N, CA and C of each residue as an Amber inpcrd file, in Angstrom:
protein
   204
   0.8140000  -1.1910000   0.0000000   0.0000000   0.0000000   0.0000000
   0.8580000   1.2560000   0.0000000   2.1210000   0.8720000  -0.4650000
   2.9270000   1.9440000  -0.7350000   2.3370000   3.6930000  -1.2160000
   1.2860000   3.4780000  -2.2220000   0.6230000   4.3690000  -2.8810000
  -0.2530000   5.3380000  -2.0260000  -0.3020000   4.9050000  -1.0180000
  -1.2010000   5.8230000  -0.1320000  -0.2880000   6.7140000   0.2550000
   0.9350000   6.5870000   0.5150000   1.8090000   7.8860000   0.7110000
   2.5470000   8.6440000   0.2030000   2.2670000   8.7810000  -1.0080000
   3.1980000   9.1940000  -2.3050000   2.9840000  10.5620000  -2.0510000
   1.6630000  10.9060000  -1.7120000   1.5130000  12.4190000  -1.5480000
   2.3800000  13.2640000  -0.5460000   2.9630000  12.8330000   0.1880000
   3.4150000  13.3000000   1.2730000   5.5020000  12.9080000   1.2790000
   5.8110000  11.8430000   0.6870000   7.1320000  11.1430000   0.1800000
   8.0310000  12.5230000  -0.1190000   9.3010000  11.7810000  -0.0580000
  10.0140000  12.7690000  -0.5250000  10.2900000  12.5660000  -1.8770000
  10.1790000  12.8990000  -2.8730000  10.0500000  12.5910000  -4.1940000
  11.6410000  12.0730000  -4.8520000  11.1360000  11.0100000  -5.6550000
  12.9500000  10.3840000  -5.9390000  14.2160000  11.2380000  -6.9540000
  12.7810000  11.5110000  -7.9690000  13.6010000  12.6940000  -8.8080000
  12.6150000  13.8790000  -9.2650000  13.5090000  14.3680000 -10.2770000
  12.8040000  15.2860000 -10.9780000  12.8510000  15.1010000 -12.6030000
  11.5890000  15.1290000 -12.9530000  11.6390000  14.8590000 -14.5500000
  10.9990000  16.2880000 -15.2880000  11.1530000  16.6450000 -16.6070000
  10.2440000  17.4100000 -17.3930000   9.6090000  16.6460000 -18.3680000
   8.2420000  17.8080000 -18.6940000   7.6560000  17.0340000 -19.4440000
   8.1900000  17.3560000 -20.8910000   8.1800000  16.6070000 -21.9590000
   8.4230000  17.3470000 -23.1180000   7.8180000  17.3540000 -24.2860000
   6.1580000  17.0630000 -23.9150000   5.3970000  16.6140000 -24.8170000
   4.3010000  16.1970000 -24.5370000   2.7340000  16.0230000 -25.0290000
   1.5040000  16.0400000 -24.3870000   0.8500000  15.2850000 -25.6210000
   1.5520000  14.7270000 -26.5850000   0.7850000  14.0440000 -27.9670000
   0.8390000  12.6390000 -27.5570000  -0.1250000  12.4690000 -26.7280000
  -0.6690000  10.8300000 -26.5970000  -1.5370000  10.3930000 -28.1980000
  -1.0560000   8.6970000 -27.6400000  -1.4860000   8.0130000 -29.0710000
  -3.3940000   8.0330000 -28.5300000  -3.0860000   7.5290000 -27.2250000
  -4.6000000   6.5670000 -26.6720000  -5.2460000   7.7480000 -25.4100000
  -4.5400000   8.3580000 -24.8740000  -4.9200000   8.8500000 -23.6850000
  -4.8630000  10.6180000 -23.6530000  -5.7280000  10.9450000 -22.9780000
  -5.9480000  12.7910000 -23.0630000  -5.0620000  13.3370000 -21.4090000
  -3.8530000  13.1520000 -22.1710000  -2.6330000  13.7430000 -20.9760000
  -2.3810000  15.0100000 -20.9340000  -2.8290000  15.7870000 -22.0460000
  -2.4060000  17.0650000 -21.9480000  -3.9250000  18.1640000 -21.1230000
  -4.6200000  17.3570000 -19.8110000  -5.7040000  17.6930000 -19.2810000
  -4.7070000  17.6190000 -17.8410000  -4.2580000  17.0240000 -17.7910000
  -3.0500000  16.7690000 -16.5040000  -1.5570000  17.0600000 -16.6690000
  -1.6790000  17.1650000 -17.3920000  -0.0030000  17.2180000 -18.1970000
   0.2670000  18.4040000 -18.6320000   1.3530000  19.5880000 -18.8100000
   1.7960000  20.8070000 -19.4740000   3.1340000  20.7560000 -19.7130000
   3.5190000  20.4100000 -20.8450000   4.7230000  20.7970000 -21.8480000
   5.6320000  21.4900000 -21.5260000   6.8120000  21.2840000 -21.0020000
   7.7940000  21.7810000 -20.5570000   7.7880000  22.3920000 -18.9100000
   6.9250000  21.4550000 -18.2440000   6.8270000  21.4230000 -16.8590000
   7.6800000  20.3700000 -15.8920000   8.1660000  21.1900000 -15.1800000
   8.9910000  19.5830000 -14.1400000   8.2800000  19.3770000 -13.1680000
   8.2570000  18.2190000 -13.2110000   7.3210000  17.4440000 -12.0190000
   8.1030000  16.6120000 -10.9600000   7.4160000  16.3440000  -9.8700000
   8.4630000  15.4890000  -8.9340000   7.8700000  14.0590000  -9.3080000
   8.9390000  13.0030000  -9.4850000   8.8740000  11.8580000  -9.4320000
   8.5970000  11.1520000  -8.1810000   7.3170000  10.6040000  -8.0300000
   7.0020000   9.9480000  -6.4150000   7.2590000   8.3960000  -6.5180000
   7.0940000   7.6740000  -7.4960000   7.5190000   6.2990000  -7.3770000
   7.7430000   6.2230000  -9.3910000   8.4640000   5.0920000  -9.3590000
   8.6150000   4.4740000 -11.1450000   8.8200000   2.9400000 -11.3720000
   8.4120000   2.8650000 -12.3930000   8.3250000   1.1620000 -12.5710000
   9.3760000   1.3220000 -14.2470000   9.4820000   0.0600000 -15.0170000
  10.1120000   0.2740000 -16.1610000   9.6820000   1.2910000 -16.7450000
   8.0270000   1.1420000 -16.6700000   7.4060000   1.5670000 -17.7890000
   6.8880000   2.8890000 -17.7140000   6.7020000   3.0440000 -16.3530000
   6.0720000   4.2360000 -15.7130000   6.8920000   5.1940000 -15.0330000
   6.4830000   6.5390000 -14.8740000   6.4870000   7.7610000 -13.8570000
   5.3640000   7.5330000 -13.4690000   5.2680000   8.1960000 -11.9320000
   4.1170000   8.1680000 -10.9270000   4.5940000   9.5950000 -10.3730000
   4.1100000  10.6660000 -11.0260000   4.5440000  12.1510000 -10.3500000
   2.9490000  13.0540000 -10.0840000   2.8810000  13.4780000  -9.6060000
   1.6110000  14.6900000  -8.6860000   1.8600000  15.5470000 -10.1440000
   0.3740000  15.8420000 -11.0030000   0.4580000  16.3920000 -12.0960000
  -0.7180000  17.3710000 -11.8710000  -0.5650000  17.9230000 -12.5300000
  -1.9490000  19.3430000 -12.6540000  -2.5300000  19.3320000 -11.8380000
  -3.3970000  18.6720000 -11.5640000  -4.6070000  17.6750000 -10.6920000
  -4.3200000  18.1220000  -9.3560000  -2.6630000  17.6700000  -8.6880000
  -2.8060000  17.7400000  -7.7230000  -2.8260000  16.3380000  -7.1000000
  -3.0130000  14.9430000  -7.5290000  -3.3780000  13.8520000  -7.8270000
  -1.9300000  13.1450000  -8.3770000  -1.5990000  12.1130000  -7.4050000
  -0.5340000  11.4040000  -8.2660000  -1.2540000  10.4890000  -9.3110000
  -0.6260000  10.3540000 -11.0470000  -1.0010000   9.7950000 -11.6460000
  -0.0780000   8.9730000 -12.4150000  -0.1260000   7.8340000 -13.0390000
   0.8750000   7.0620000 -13.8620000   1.1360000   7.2800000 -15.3720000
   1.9600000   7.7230000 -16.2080000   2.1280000   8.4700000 -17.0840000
   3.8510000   7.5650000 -17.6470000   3.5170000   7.2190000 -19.1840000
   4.4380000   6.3080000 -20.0920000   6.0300000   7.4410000 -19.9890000
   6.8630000   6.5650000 -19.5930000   7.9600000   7.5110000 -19.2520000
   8.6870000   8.2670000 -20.9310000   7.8710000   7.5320000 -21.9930000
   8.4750000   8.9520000 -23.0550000   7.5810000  10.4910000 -22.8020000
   6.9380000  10.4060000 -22.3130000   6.5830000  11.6530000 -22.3550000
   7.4790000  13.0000000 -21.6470000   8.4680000  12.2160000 -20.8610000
   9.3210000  13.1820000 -19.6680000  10.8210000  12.8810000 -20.3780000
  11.7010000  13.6870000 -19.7440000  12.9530000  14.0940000 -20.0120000
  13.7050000  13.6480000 -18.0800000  14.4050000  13.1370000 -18.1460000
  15.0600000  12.9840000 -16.7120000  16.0960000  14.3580000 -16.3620000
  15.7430000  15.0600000 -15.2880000  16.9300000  16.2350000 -14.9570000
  17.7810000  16.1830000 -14.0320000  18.8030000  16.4160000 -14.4320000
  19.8760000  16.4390000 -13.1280000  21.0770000  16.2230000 -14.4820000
């Protein structure tokens, strides 16, 4: 139940976004283009970062740029 505390975590990284042209999904409602977000958890496939919303959500890691 890791996920219940993501809101509050210290976030692992920081990513930007660099792009909002989903094939399947309407990301650019949560999502803004050249925004950095904090990374709260990641899987291969995924970012899990607090987006627009306010709301942590799971989002295909081409859409972000890794910073540091």
């Amino acid at each position: 139940m890791i996920h219940k505390t993501w809101q509050t975590t210290t976030p692992v990284k920081k990513v930007k976004c660099v792009h909002t042209k989903a094939e399947k999904y309407m990301v650019d409602r949560a999502l803004t283009a050249e925004k950095e977000y904090d990374v709260q958890n990641e899987t291969e496939e995924f970012y899990f970062v607090i987006d627009n919303t306010g709301k942590v959500g799971g989002y295909y890691k081409d859409y972000f740029k890794v910073l540091n």
